[in-house]
Every structure is written in structure tokens, then in C-alpha cells.
XYZ file of C-alpha atoms in Angstrom:
707
model
C 104.737 273.021 38.349
C 105.195 273.845 42.207
C 103.135 271.267 43.401
C 104.157 268.871 40.411
C 107.861 269.822 40.824
C 108.138 268.563 44.377
C 106.391 265.145 42.776
C 108.482 264.809 39.562
C 111.617 265.167 41.805
C 110.258 262.392 44.514
C 109.335 259.919 41.578
C 112.629 260.838 39.500
C 114.905 259.568 42.239
C 112.739 256.882 43.294
C 113.346 255.901 40.021
C 116.902 255.934 39.949
C 117.030 254.451 42.943
C 115.106 251.569 41.645
C 117.301 251.459 38.574
C 120.239 251.730 40.569
C 118.751 248.502 42.385
C 118.327 246.552 40.067
C 122.035 246.258 37.436
C 123.364 245.971 41.518
C 120.904 242.729 41.569
C 119.039 244.264 44.853
C 115.562 244.288 43.009
C 114.610 240.972 41.105
C 117.347 239.227 41.964
C 117.564 235.403 42.678
C 120.269 233.583 44.208
C 118.728 230.180 44.604
C 120.616 226.941 43.556
C 119.446 224.200 42.773
C 120.416 220.936 43.693
C 121.655 218.273 41.014
C 118.773 216.682 40.203
C 118.473 213.443 37.843
C 120.002 213.653 34.210
C 116.912 210.844 32.524
C 116.043 213.691 29.980
C 119.777 214.313 29.176
C 120.452 212.679 25.882
C 123.691 210.172 26.660
C 125.472 212.532 23.346
C 124.814 215.376 25.384
C 126.173 214.061 28.897
C 129.034 212.467 26.439
C 130.638 215.324 24.397
C 131.968 218.054 23.985
C 131.774 221.368 26.410
C 129.537 223.258 23.840
C 125.951 222.737 23.162
C 124.589 223.442 19.763
C 120.613 222.836 20.463
C 119.295 225.761 18.514
C 118.029 222.100 16.199
C 115.387 221.110 19.499
C 115.925 217.653 17.258
C 119.091 217.119 17.108
C 121.249 218.613 19.304
C 124.689 218.401 19.252
C 127.840 218.356 21.818
C 130.965 220.099 20.439
C 134.331 219.860 20.886
C 137.278 222.145 21.089
C 140.309 221.156 18.716
C 144.186 219.563 19.657
C 146.040 222.200 20.551
C 143.268 225.019 21.195
C 143.414 226.953 24.976
C 139.190 229.111 25.040
C 139.857 230.684 27.783
C 136.770 231.931 29.404
C 135.560 234.681 32.464
C 132.898 234.812 33.716
C 130.542 237.280 35.808
C 132.676 240.500 34.170
C 133.239 243.523 34.253
C 134.915 244.659 36.355
C 136.390 247.607 37.189
C 139.138 246.803 38.704
C 140.296 243.075 37.893
C 139.351 242.392 33.590
C 141.557 245.926 33.361
C 144.072 243.689 34.322
C 143.663 240.594 33.208
C 143.338 242.411 29.337
C 146.303 243.997 29.278
C 147.680 240.109 30.348
C 146.245 239.167 27.534
C 147.593 241.642 25.406
C 150.790 241.593 26.819
C 150.911 237.632 25.196
C 148.230 238.426 21.932
C 145.693 235.999 23.063
C 141.678 235.623 22.737
C 139.493 234.814 25.142
C 135.792 234.608 25.890
C 134.175 236.862 28.378
C 130.692 235.529 29.651
C 129.841 238.763 30.950
C 126.878 240.298 33.408
C 124.183 242.636 32.199
C 124.500 244.330 35.695
C 127.797 245.010 35.239
C 128.135 245.672 31.711
C 125.604 248.662 31.771
C 127.410 249.912 34.676
C 130.991 249.552 33.138
C 130.506 250.012 29.639
C 134.128 250.615 28.200
C 135.494 247.460 29.569
C 133.332 245.948 27.306
C 133.751 248.261 24.772
C 137.415 247.824 24.816
C 136.852 243.252 24.634
C 135.462 243.678 21.693
C 138.167 246.222 20.486
C 140.928 243.919 21.630
C 139.457 240.788 19.394
C 137.683 239.232 22.214
C 134.925 237.784 21.792
C 131.934 238.174 24.306
C 128.855 236.045 25.651
C 125.708 236.519 27.915
C 125.927 235.789 31.007
C 122.069 236.566 31.745
C 121.447 239.771 33.281
C 121.091 239.023 37.138
C 122.795 235.872 37.436
C 119.870 233.789 38.328
C 119.724 229.716 38.476
C 117.402 229.765 35.224
C 116.830 227.074 36.122
C 114.217 228.209 38.835
C 113.075 230.716 36.302
C 110.170 230.869 33.442
C 110.685 231.205 29.825
C 109.113 234.534 30.192
C 112.118 235.296 32.733
C 114.265 233.735 30.714
C 113.678 235.727 28.148
C 113.644 239.281 29.798
C 117.401 237.761 31.312
C 118.824 237.654 27.388
C 117.157 240.387 26.047
C 118.533 242.956 28.577
C 121.485 241.295 28.589
C 121.275 242.144 24.656
C 120.478 245.684 25.086
C 123.577 246.414 27.755
C 125.543 244.980 25.263
C 124.347 246.662 22.161
C 124.727 250.215 24.230
C 127.639 249.067 25.460
C 129.155 247.817 22.342
C 127.411 248.322 19.541
C 126.553 243.941 19.316
C 124.349 241.279 19.495
C 126.557 237.782 20.509
C 124.988 234.287 19.905
C 126.639 232.855 23.186
C 125.478 231.922 26.181
C 127.021 230.911 28.931
C 124.150 230.260 32.132
C 125.316 231.236 35.693
C 125.980 228.484 38.059
C 127.254 226.249 35.573
C 129.822 223.302 35.478
C 130.594 220.803 32.954
C 128.351 219.360 30.503
C 127.637 216.585 31.875
C 126.488 218.028 35.108
C 123.488 218.533 33.240
C 120.205 217.036 34.737
C 116.809 217.305 34.072
C 115.458 220.534 34.906
C 118.880 222.278 33.320
C 118.787 220.085 30.600
C 115.189 221.577 29.144
C 116.336 225.540 29.985
C 119.645 224.200 27.328
C 116.785 223.314 25.058
C 114.695 226.179 25.087
C 118.282 229.138 25.059
C 118.614 226.589 22.321
C 115.868 227.423 20.529
C 116.450 231.308 20.644
C 119.631 230.642 19.126
C 122.413 231.012 21.203
C 124.676 228.509 21.389
C 125.637 227.377 25.207
C 128.873 227.326 26.440
C 129.911 225.055 29.391
C 133.777 224.121 30.163
C 135.561 221.350 30.084
C 138.821 222.427 32.264
C 138.194 224.126 35.915
C 140.913 226.327 37.132
C 138.629 226.734 40.175
C 140.361 230.696 40.642
C 137.376 231.302 42.532
C 138.305 229.520 45.720
C 141.663 230.950 45.268
C 143.452 228.645 45.955
C 146.523 230.045 45.022
C 148.595 230.973 41.685
C 150.207 227.453 41.519
C 147.079 225.641 42.130
C 145.549 227.244 39.251
C 147.580 227.267 37.567
C 147.567 223.272 37.653
C 143.693 223.323 37.486
C 143.902 225.297 34.101
C 146.042 223.151 32.518
C 145.038 220.385 30.079
C 145.880 217.107 29.602
C 148.058 216.894 27.174
C 147.481 218.448 24.142
C 143.959 218.534 24.566
C 141.770 221.155 23.650
C 139.974 222.537 25.587
C 137.738 225.466 27.434
C 139.000 227.274 30.293
C 136.909 228.451 33.432
C 138.096 231.321 34.691
C 136.786 234.849 36.647
C 136.952 238.581 36.265
C 134.967 239.206 38.420
C 133.026 238.996 41.339
C 136.329 239.155 44.500
C 139.665 239.357 44.004
C 141.049 237.659 41.621
C 144.338 238.839 41.641
C 145.717 235.230 41.778
C 144.149 234.865 38.406
C 145.795 237.342 37.568
C 148.955 236.603 38.691
C 148.017 233.296 36.857
C 147.843 234.236 33.785
C 150.633 236.132 33.298
C 152.382 232.423 34.302
C 150.565 230.162 31.920
C 149.868 232.467 28.705
C 153.465 231.802 27.880
C 153.673 228.024 29.115
C 150.929 226.953 27.538
C 151.895 229.184 24.194
C 155.483 227.535 24.496
C 153.546 224.021 24.627
C 152.091 224.315 21.172
C 149.173 225.619 22.459
C 146.931 228.805 20.606
C 144.365 230.821 22.552
C 141.406 231.918 20.668
C 138.176 233.139 20.683
C 135.132 229.729 20.913
C 133.992 230.700 17.207
C 137.450 230.522 15.689
C 138.409 227.514 17.570
C 135.014 225.832 16.071
C 135.414 227.052 12.836
C 132.573 228.931 13.290
C 131.465 232.714 11.997
C 131.624 235.510 14.846
C 129.102 235.010 17.390
C 128.939 239.328 17.278
C 126.551 241.195 15.776
C 126.331 244.710 14.737
C 123.382 246.353 16.059
C 122.118 249.297 14.458
C 118.961 251.410 14.792
C 116.120 251.528 17.760
C 118.283 248.099 18.802
C 121.270 250.555 19.455
C 119.617 253.682 20.243
C 117.682 251.532 22.932
C 120.937 250.210 24.220
C 122.604 253.038 24.510
C 119.978 255.080 26.589
C 119.675 252.168 28.818
C 123.179 252.271 29.560
C 123.755 256.432 29.313
C 120.033 255.569 32.091
C 121.863 253.772 34.453
C 125.892 256.280 34.410
C 123.229 259.170 35.133
C 121.938 256.664 38.506
C 124.846 256.040 39.405
C 127.016 259.568 39.294
C 123.869 260.992 40.961
C 123.257 258.372 43.217
C 127.101 258.494 44.401
C 126.301 262.180 44.133
C 123.528 262.480 46.498
C 124.934 259.755 48.881
C 127.779 261.859 49.377
C 126.133 264.632 49.188
C 123.944 263.137 52.407
C 126.409 261.650 54.250
C 128.336 264.933 53.716
C 125.110 267.194 55.458
C 124.511 264.366 58.143
C 127.700 264.568 59.303
C 127.023 267.843 59.841
C 123.990 267.807 61.016
C 125.069 265.490 64.126
C 128.321 267.936 64.582
C 125.093 270.875 65.224
C 122.999 268.312 66.899
C 125.858 267.821 69.054
C 127.473 271.696 69.049
C 123.764 272.615 69.933
C 123.914 270.752 73.218
C 126.888 271.238 73.776
C 126.676 275.195 73.799
C 122.693 275.267 74.644
C 124.186 273.699 77.950
C 126.708 276.448 77.965
C 123.939 279.638 77.591
C 121.813 277.793 80.086
C 123.708 277.370 83.045
C 125.507 280.931 82.652
C 121.922 282.896 82.680
C 121.379 280.625 84.836
C 123.807 280.789 87.721
C 123.246 282.733 90.841
C 124.131 286.361 90.581
C 124.204 287.091 86.708
C 123.100 289.672 85.085
C 122.851 290.981 82.372
C 123.819 294.793 83.626
C 122.218 297.454 85.687
C 118.165 296.417 85.861
C 116.168 297.535 83.772
C 112.760 299.200 84.615
C 111.978 302.511 82.847
C 108.595 301.897 81.017
C 108.745 300.318 77.546
C 107.016 300.754 73.955
C 105.004 297.701 72.513
C 103.815 297.570 69.750
C 100.987 295.107 68.483
C 100.202 295.594 64.539
C 97.272 294.018 63.601
C 95.663 293.244 60.852
C 91.953 291.070 61.292
C 92.402 290.075 63.843
C 89.447 290.301 66.418
C 89.362 286.851 67.550
C 92.685 287.493 68.723
C 93.145 291.228 69.835
C 91.579 291.434 72.589
C 93.254 288.282 74.458
C 96.539 290.050 73.655
C 95.795 293.982 74.732
C 94.009 292.086 78.255
C 97.787 290.485 78.492
C 100.168 293.277 78.093
C 97.925 294.725 80.036
C 98.617 292.361 83.016
C 102.718 293.254 82.887
C 104.244 293.625 85.248
C 106.603 295.980 84.007
C 105.417 299.674 82.860
C 104.602 299.500 79.257
C 102.609 301.465 76.732
C 100.950 299.578 74.621
C 100.397 300.854 70.932
C 97.919 298.452 68.553
C 98.993 299.802 65.084
C 95.601 299.060 62.991
C 97.155 298.170 58.959
C 93.399 298.900 57.553
C 91.476 295.858 59.149
C 87.948 295.361 57.840
C 86.355 292.978 60.366
C 86.343 295.441 63.279
C 89.491 295.359 65.637
C 90.634 298.848 65.924
C 87.262 298.857 67.306
C 88.071 296.374 70.198
C 90.716 297.902 71.722
C 89.025 301.149 71.902
C 85.485 299.830 73.316
C 87.922 297.857 75.973
C 89.238 301.666 77.398
C 92.833 300.221 78.817
C 95.126 302.576 80.389
C 98.093 303.077 78.193
C 96.397 301.164 74.946
C 96.709 303.600 72.435
C 95.205 302.846 68.397
C 96.880 303.966 65.721
C 94.699 303.462 61.974
C 96.177 303.199 58.733
C 95.459 302.198 55.286
C 96.032 298.589 54.520
C 100.283 298.678 53.718
C 101.977 296.205 55.469
C 103.237 294.643 58.129
C 106.454 296.673 58.163
C 104.847 300.058 57.312
C 102.594 298.965 61.005
C 105.714 298.797 63.103
C 107.535 301.607 61.018
C 104.524 303.833 62.232
C 104.410 302.717 65.519
C 108.520 303.369 66.280
C 107.355 306.908 64.734
C 105.380 306.882 67.366
C 106.101 304.328 70.241
C 107.642 306.992 73.742
C 110.342 304.951 75.140
C 113.883 304.215 73.913
C 112.393 300.283 73.952
C 110.582 299.229 71.303
C 108.886 295.372 72.241
C 107.350 293.909 68.622
C 104.604 291.544 69.416
C 102.178 289.744 66.923
C 98.212 290.295 67.014
C 97.709 286.646 67.936
C 99.925 286.604 70.384
C 99.219 286.759 74.728
C 102.030 287.284 77.071
C 102.805 286.462 80.868
C 103.035 289.221 83.036
C 107.101 288.785 83.395
C 107.080 288.131 79.758
C 108.246 291.725 78.930
C 110.263 293.032 82.320
C 112.563 289.306 81.306
C 112.511 290.711 77.684
C 113.684 294.062 78.109
C 116.557 292.792 80.794
C 119.313 292.116 78.798
C 119.595 296.550 77.554
C 121.441 296.741 80.817
C 124.576 295.744 78.465
C 124.681 299.340 76.053
C 126.064 296.445 73.666
C 122.670 294.818 73.184
C 120.543 295.936 70.101
C 118.673 293.801 70.227
C 116.449 290.640 72.094
C 114.914 287.890 70.992
C 112.008 286.010 73.396
C 110.706 282.828 74.056
C 107.361 281.677 71.414
C 105.710 278.906 72.399
C 103.164 277.063 70.789
C 100.086 277.368 72.900
C 97.439 275.327 70.489
C 99.547 271.626 71.105
C 96.630 269.951 71.617
C 96.496 268.350 67.609
C 98.558 266.343 66.207
C 99.905 268.910 63.962
C 100.550 271.851 67.187
C 102.041 268.749 68.509
C 104.521 268.954 65.697
C 105.114 272.970 65.972
C 105.069 272.738 69.444
C 108.628 269.797 68.940
C 109.932 271.779 66.581
C 109.523 275.842 68.532
C 110.755 273.852 71.157
C 113.719 272.117 69.855
C 114.193 273.883 66.386
C 114.092 277.242 67.609
C 114.476 278.091 71.128
C 117.557 275.287 71.653
C 119.340 276.619 68.196
C 118.686 280.694 69.884
C 121.328 279.344 72.628
C 123.532 277.689 70.189
C 123.179 281.837 67.752
C 123.185 283.497 70.991
C 126.803 282.253 72.162
C 128.629 281.976 68.708
C 126.358 286.275 67.809
C 124.915 284.818 64.874
C 121.381 284.750 65.756
C 119.691 284.589 62.890
C 115.769 285.828 63.170
C 114.254 288.100 65.965
C 110.918 286.056 66.288
C 108.109 288.277 65.050
C 105.821 287.079 68.381
C 108.351 287.770 71.129
C 111.113 290.285 70.442
C 112.703 294.097 72.044
C 114.520 296.401 70.266
C 116.880 299.187 71.513
C 115.302 301.908 69.144
C 119.351 303.891 68.396
C 119.522 300.322 66.816
C 116.610 300.679 64.976
C 117.050 304.377 63.589
C 120.776 303.602 62.645
C 119.473 300.140 60.555
C 116.854 302.399 58.371
C 113.540 300.643 60.739
C 111.944 297.696 59.163
C 112.488 297.309 55.917
C 110.020 296.363 53.220
C 112.282 294.340 50.962
C 111.786 290.535 52.565
C 108.911 289.123 53.722
C 110.654 288.134 56.529
C 111.746 291.560 57.871
C 112.624 289.692 61.491
C 114.689 288.080 59.946
C 115.918 290.985 57.700
C 116.017 293.321 60.418
C 117.584 291.431 62.827
C 120.808 290.497 60.072
C 121.383 294.080 59.964
C 121.603 294.396 63.063
C 123.911 292.034 63.746
C 125.642 293.544 60.372
C 125.862 297.496 62.517
C 127.666 295.843 64.977
C 125.297 294.923 68.419
C 124.721 292.007 69.732
C 121.570 289.924 69.214
C 121.423 287.797 72.545
C 118.462 284.926 73.968
C 116.029 285.935 76.893
C 114.416 282.310 77.687
C 112.313 283.477 80.767
C 110.135 285.952 79.087
C 107.786 284.192 76.986
C 104.818 284.781 74.381
C 102.128 282.164 73.018
C 101.375 282.087 69.803
C 99.365 280.446 68.268
C 99.896 277.833 65.528
C 98.515 277.292 62.236
C 95.610 274.315 62.285
C 95.333 273.303 59.474
C 97.998 272.115 56.425
C 96.924 274.676 54.399
C 98.005 277.326 56.466
C 100.884 275.151 57.711
C 102.625 275.425 54.303
C 101.210 279.225 54.134
C 103.482 280.395 57.051
C 106.544 278.203 56.128
C 106.102 278.919 52.458
C 106.282 282.845 53.886
C 109.004 282.470 56.121
C 111.312 280.341 53.632
C 111.037 282.934 51.210
C 111.748 285.917 53.269
C 114.745 284.109 54.930
C 115.704 283.339 51.294
C 115.697 287.032 50.441
C 117.165 288.576 53.640
C 120.429 286.146 53.170
C 120.161 286.958 49.081
C 119.800 290.677 50.163
C 122.704 290.413 53.260
C 125.562 288.113 50.641
C 126.981 291.406 51.213
C 128.264 290.562 54.396
C 130.449 288.324 53.170
C 133.168 290.109 51.795
C 133.165 292.887 55.144
C 134.992 293.393 57.534
C 134.373 294.121 60.838
C 131.077 293.357 62.791
C 129.060 292.755 59.703
C 132.199 290.490 57.962
C 131.711 288.189 61.391
C 127.975 287.689 60.872
C 128.665 286.913 57.497
C 131.200 284.738 57.576
C 129.510 282.673 60.284
C 125.885 283.551 60.828
C 124.843 283.528 57.194
C 126.596 279.834 56.178
C 124.823 278.374 58.800
C 121.403 280.038 58.498
C 121.985 279.101 54.514
C 123.096 275.324 55.606
C 120.706 274.145 58.001
C 117.536 275.849 57.155
C 117.952 276.306 53.271
C 119.818 273.693 51.795
C 119.681 270.642 54.902
C 116.577 270.616 55.037
C 116.677 270.210 50.864
C 117.869 266.341 51.079
C 115.094 265.181 53.837
C 113.808 263.402 51.484
C 116.767 261.608 50.861
C 116.580 260.013 54.403
C 112.893 258.837 53.510
C 113.250 257.062 49.973
C 116.269 256.008 50.990
C 114.500 254.500 54.647
C 111.836 253.175 51.481
C 114.807 251.752 49.779
C 116.104 249.587 52.593
C 113.442 248.359 54.090
C 111.877 247.052 51.167
C 114.807 245.964 48.666
C 118.081 246.238 50.993
C 118.933 245.528 54.284
C 116.092 245.841 56.453
C 117.501 245.024 59.708
C 119.969 247.049 59.091
C 117.531 250.206 57.400
C 115.429 250.332 60.062
C 118.398 250.177 63.022
C 120.388 253.313 61.052
C 116.963 255.689 60.722
C 115.950 253.997 64.783
C 119.808 255.246 65.541
C 118.971 258.713 64.247
C 116.132 259.581 65.711
C 117.420 258.508 69.036
C 119.760 261.461 68.599
C 117.036 263.599 67.609
C 115.578 262.228 70.412
C 118.166 262.974 72.767
C 118.389 266.370 71.714
C 114.104 267.364 71.640
C 113.962 266.011 75.622
C 116.900 267.953 76.727
C 115.398 270.897 74.968
C 112.516 270.309 77.099
C 114.157 269.888 79.993
C 115.315 273.245 79.906
C 112.433 274.748 78.335
C 110.671 272.912 81.544
C 108.235 271.214 78.775
C 106.445 267.721 79.542
C 107.673 265.145 77.508
C 104.654 263.651 76.622
C 103.946 265.215 73.049
C 107.926 263.404 72.290
C 105.244 260.344 71.225
C 104.727 262.504 67.841
C 108.541 262.526 67.546
C 108.807 259.162 64.862
C 105.377 260.313 63.025
C 107.381 264.458 62.845
C 109.950 263.188 61.250
C 107.904 260.621 58.402
C 105.518 263.214 58.201
C 106.032 266.823 58.574
C 109.926 266.617 57.232
C 108.282 266.443 52.890
C 105.853 269.314 54.360
C 108.788 271.454 54.964
C 110.331 269.816 51.793
C 107.658 270.957 49.854
C 107.130 273.943 50.915
C 111.118 274.448 50.934
C 111.191 273.477 46.956
C 108.581 275.982 46.530
C 110.333 278.474 47.952
C 113.368 277.854 45.661
C 111.080 277.641 42.612
C 109.445 280.778 43.226
C 112.985 282.657 43.752
C 114.784 281.008 41.127
C 111.749 282.075 38.583
C 111.296 285.791 40.013
C 108.168 284.942 41.902
C 106.359 287.457 43.591
C 104.077 285.985 46.682
C 102.602 288.176 48.851
C 101.423 288.204 52.252
C 98.544 285.331 53.243
C 96.719 286.090 56.374
C 95.834 282.893 58.546
C 92.603 282.511 60.301
C 92.948 282.170 63.405
C 90.815 280.944 66.433
C 91.716 283.122 69.153
C 91.805 280.729 71.917
C 95.979 281.114 73.088
C 96.157 282.754 77.002
C 98.536 283.290 78.469
C 99.147 281.737 82.377
C 98.384 283.626 84.791
C 96.793 286.303 82.917
C 92.907 286.307 83.253
C 90.920 284.678 80.991
C 88.466 287.183 78.404
C 85.514 287.008 79.411
C 84.632 287.331 75.915
C 85.385 283.546 75.510
C 83.553 280.032 77.166
C 85.393 277.512 78.468
C 84.413 275.298 76.073
C 86.256 277.570 73.262
C 89.323 278.411 75.449
C 92.372 275.697 75.104
C 94.497 275.810 77.585
C 97.839 275.474 76.917
C 99.123 274.720 80.652
């Protein structure tokens, strides 16, 4: 289910967009209009007859006329949610009936209006589903247009109709050798085709007086009058009806349905059984698609505004943070020169542990190194002990998990400042010194370092490198100034031991113990800050499966931590300040917003295929440009080469989808009450820090340089 559900959601989303595009004439629409053709094949009695063509008998087609003093008002292209109700109100006020030739697209989107037409005694006819010029279409497409139009009509009003008007039609004498075969075929399918012989030309919006003049037949002649209740602003049509209806009634005219004027049986046939339920299901699906898509578009727009606002806030606050900590004479307080304890929890880290410990012994700050072997089975502890390095101790314990290993290290640490790192990470000589300087401010309880991807020479490594520099470190600058840093990275972080003791040490309640402890320290009233020069080089996952496992644990652990500390939302003091600023930011941008990430690409794909392609590409490039600016600024702050930003467009298309599936899996695990255990990633030990003496255990061919 964890693999199937994300795929099903994406397929359902794409299906909803396709259905919406279909009923908005963006998919399968054909807007070609054929120019006039010769009329040699059209019978004279048709060209010279009335506006109603009954071609159900192919051998003897008939042209029917409307009797004197009868007017059949017809309205095309609706129903429209704005103008159709106003037209119906005018007809109801003057007790007049009319014929509405509706399209399937509008009927399926506004079924309540068609139901009102039928309920108030008006007649409904087909005007095709997508409004194409049928002279361009095959008989299969014509059948499809008719059947889909009838399907929508059944779902909206529970009826079928035998009346039809072709799109782009005019008077019956305009039939030609291209449109006459279509009229014959329509007749063979059991339909009567209704043209008109009085065109109000209201679609031109010539003014109310002109509409009334053009809609008025000569003398007492009966007529079919063409008007429109959709397709644009129909205010002139509505106003004209308010004058036209009483004027013509005063002249003795009756406004009737078409079949009533012809003294024929009603065109409506009641639909029951499967056909009725199919129609209702189709209309319901359209309504669900419309409503869901509108909600998604609104949600995406809201998230988009928030994301852009966040980008702007990140840029401004990151600039302010860099300016603050880089100005001449800046200090956190008295220089911190006393020794600190560095804890290295390790489980089966034989490939990396030697590089990690060796990088620490090169530190220019006095330290003790405590390696906590968490029941390794690959000889990790033996490797460290065999190195015989001064100031390095090994603690062995049964396999109990990383939080237990860190708590064991805290209990055995000799100093009041504790630095924590991962067993696959290496420090530069200055990392510890830079990391502990903020503790010169006695209000600081924890410090986040600058974690960097060491193995960035692969595509997936480059993507994570961009994410670390832009998504993590730029964020930390912003969170530092806002006073709500959500996570001290496990790869490089430092804690005041007093702060750890006050919150009970590392908790085993969540899989994101680094996020959990950071939130707890915030709630206890300590400051948590970011030290940009405290660089650590970590080995990022090198395969999609490894990345999946890591991010699955991160996202699920973050959800656990947010839920655990939810009480901060209603508390007072430092806990409440963090709860009302930090928790909403983390929830919005790390848990909720990424779930909408696929919408960007689904709408992009839809726009490229069915929508305004150029505008879609321009919009996507605009968003990409904003992200590129933020990424370039983040790279500049971290003094990183811009070369890796070449892969940013591909990262946005592919990497985001992977993170979406991971996050959705985390949601499923959380909502179903599932449990997720620690997953051990395979390491190569290829990462080394600049300035550290290379390990003699690895050849230059195996080592992957990072600078």
C-alpha cells in the first residue's frame, strides 16, 4: 500500500485534471470552422423550406415552418451560471417558454440549471458536447458528441431529447454539400434539427434596441429566434428580453416550445435504469473533479504565496544573519577555550570510523573523543582501539539504538560542552572550535553546525548537495534569527550539558532524536543558534533506495517530534513562543507543503499537453529562476562553486517526486499507527575533510575528494 497509494493518488489527480480539461473543452476540442461550400447536393425543398429539418426518413426529408403568431425563442451554448438564471427569470416573469440548446460541457458543470429548465416547462435540445464543427468530424465523433451530450442531460435532468442544433449553424438555406450530409446523418440517429430564421445577433452585443429589432419577425410570421445565454457577457440579451417579451405578447404572439409550435409530441423522454445512473455518475464525477481541482488550485496558490514569501524571508534574514556574524569584531561572548567532549555513536561503521576519528584528532581545539560502539558486529570498536590515539576512548554497549548510545556518552563525558557527530562524518581542524564559540553566550543551549555533502560527484549526490546548502543551511540562518531552529543536525551539533540534563537527555520517543532534543531545548528557554564556519563533511546516500530509507526515517521522525511537542502551541513563555512560531513553520514547510509538490509537475504536464504551452513553460521557468536565485545566494554564502546548480532543473522534476513519495509513506505510517525501525545505510568511507591528513588505509583511487 505504501508504494501503491502514491501512484494511485497521482493517477487520480491526473484523471481529475483530464476530466476537468474535457468538460472545459481543453481536451478533444476542435475549434475549426469550415468556410461555405457549394449547395448542389442539398434538395431545393430544404433550401427553400422552413427552419426545422426532419431527416429521419432519409428518402423524404422535410423542412417544417413555425405557424403564424408563434415564436420559438432558442438559446445556444449554455447553461451559464451567471446569465442563464437571469434569462430563466425573464421567461418566468412573462410566462414564456423557450428551447435551450445546451452543450454537454456546460450541462455537466451546471446540471442544476438544466434541471430548472425542464422543471419550468422549457424544452432542451442538444448542441453537441464540445461544440465542434461537425462537418469536420467522422461519424464516430458525431455519435460520441451526441451520446456524451445525452449522458450529461440524463445526469442533470433525467431526460433524453430528440432536438438538435449543430454548432456554428445559421439559417437552413445556409446548408451546403459539407453540412447537409451531417444533417442527414443526425436525422438517421432519430433527431430533428432546428435551425433558425430570425437571428438576433446578440452575440455581437449591438445594443438592446438592435437586438430587439433583429429578433422581431415581419408581420405575423412565426419564427425561430436565435439568442444566446452563454459564451460571454449577455446583459444586453437579458435586458432585451425584458422589453421584447411583453411587446410581442401585446402583438398577439405566443412564446412556445418547438414541439408545441409544431403540434408534435414532446422532445423529452424520461430516462430510467442504468442510463440514468450512468448520467448521474458522470455528472457527480465532473462535480467532484471541479470542486477538488478548485480546492487544489486554491491550496497550491496559497502554498505558492507562502513559499515565495518564505524565499523572500530566507533571503532577507540570511543576509542579515551573515552580516551579523561576519562583521568585524563580532563575538558571541568570551572566547571558549576549555576542552569539550566529542561523542561519536557508531554501529557497524568500519568503513568510516577511522577517517572520522582521525579528523577529530587533527582538531585545533582541546577535545576528548568518546566513541560509543552500539553493539557493532563488524569490529568498529576494535578498529578505533587499534589506532591507539591519545584522548580517544571507546565505550561498548549492547545494541540499543543511537539515543541510548548518545546518553551513554553524555554520562561518561568529562566536560560541560558536548559535541555530537555521526560515525560517517569528518570534521575540519577548525570545526569544533567554531562550533563551541556561541557558548560564550550563557543563554545558548545548543549550536547547529554546517553539514556538507562530501560525495557530491554523482547526480544524486549533487542534488543532495544543493538541498543541504539551500534547503538546510539557508533555512538555519533564517531560523536562527527567528529564534526557532527546529533541528540540530546529527552530523554536527553541540550542546550545553546543563541544557541536556534539564530536558532529560536524548529521547528514544522518536526516530528524529536530533529534532526532538532541539525542540525540547527551545521549550526549556535556551537559545539555539547556527555556526556557519563549523563545517562537517558527511557521506550522503548514493542510491535511490538508501536515500529513500534515510528520508523516510527523517520525515517520519519529524512528524513524531511535532506531535510530541504539540503542547507548546498553547503554553506560555519560551515554550509557547516556539510552539506558535517554530512548530507552524516546520509543519507547513516540512510536512504539509511537500505533499503538494507533485501538483506543480502535474499541472506543468497538463499545461504542456493541453493548456497554454508557452505560458506554462514561462511560469515554470519563472519559478525555477526564483529557486535558482535563492540557491545561488546560498552557494555564495557558503562559498561553494556554482557548477552543481546545473542539475537544479532536473532536481526539481525528479528529486521532488521522490521526496513526495517518501513523505506520503511517512503520512501513511503515522496515520495507520505503523512503526518504523532504524535503517542502517551502506557506507563507503570515501569522504574526507579538507585539511585532514588522508587515511593511509585507502588508496587515492578509492578516495573521493570534496574540495
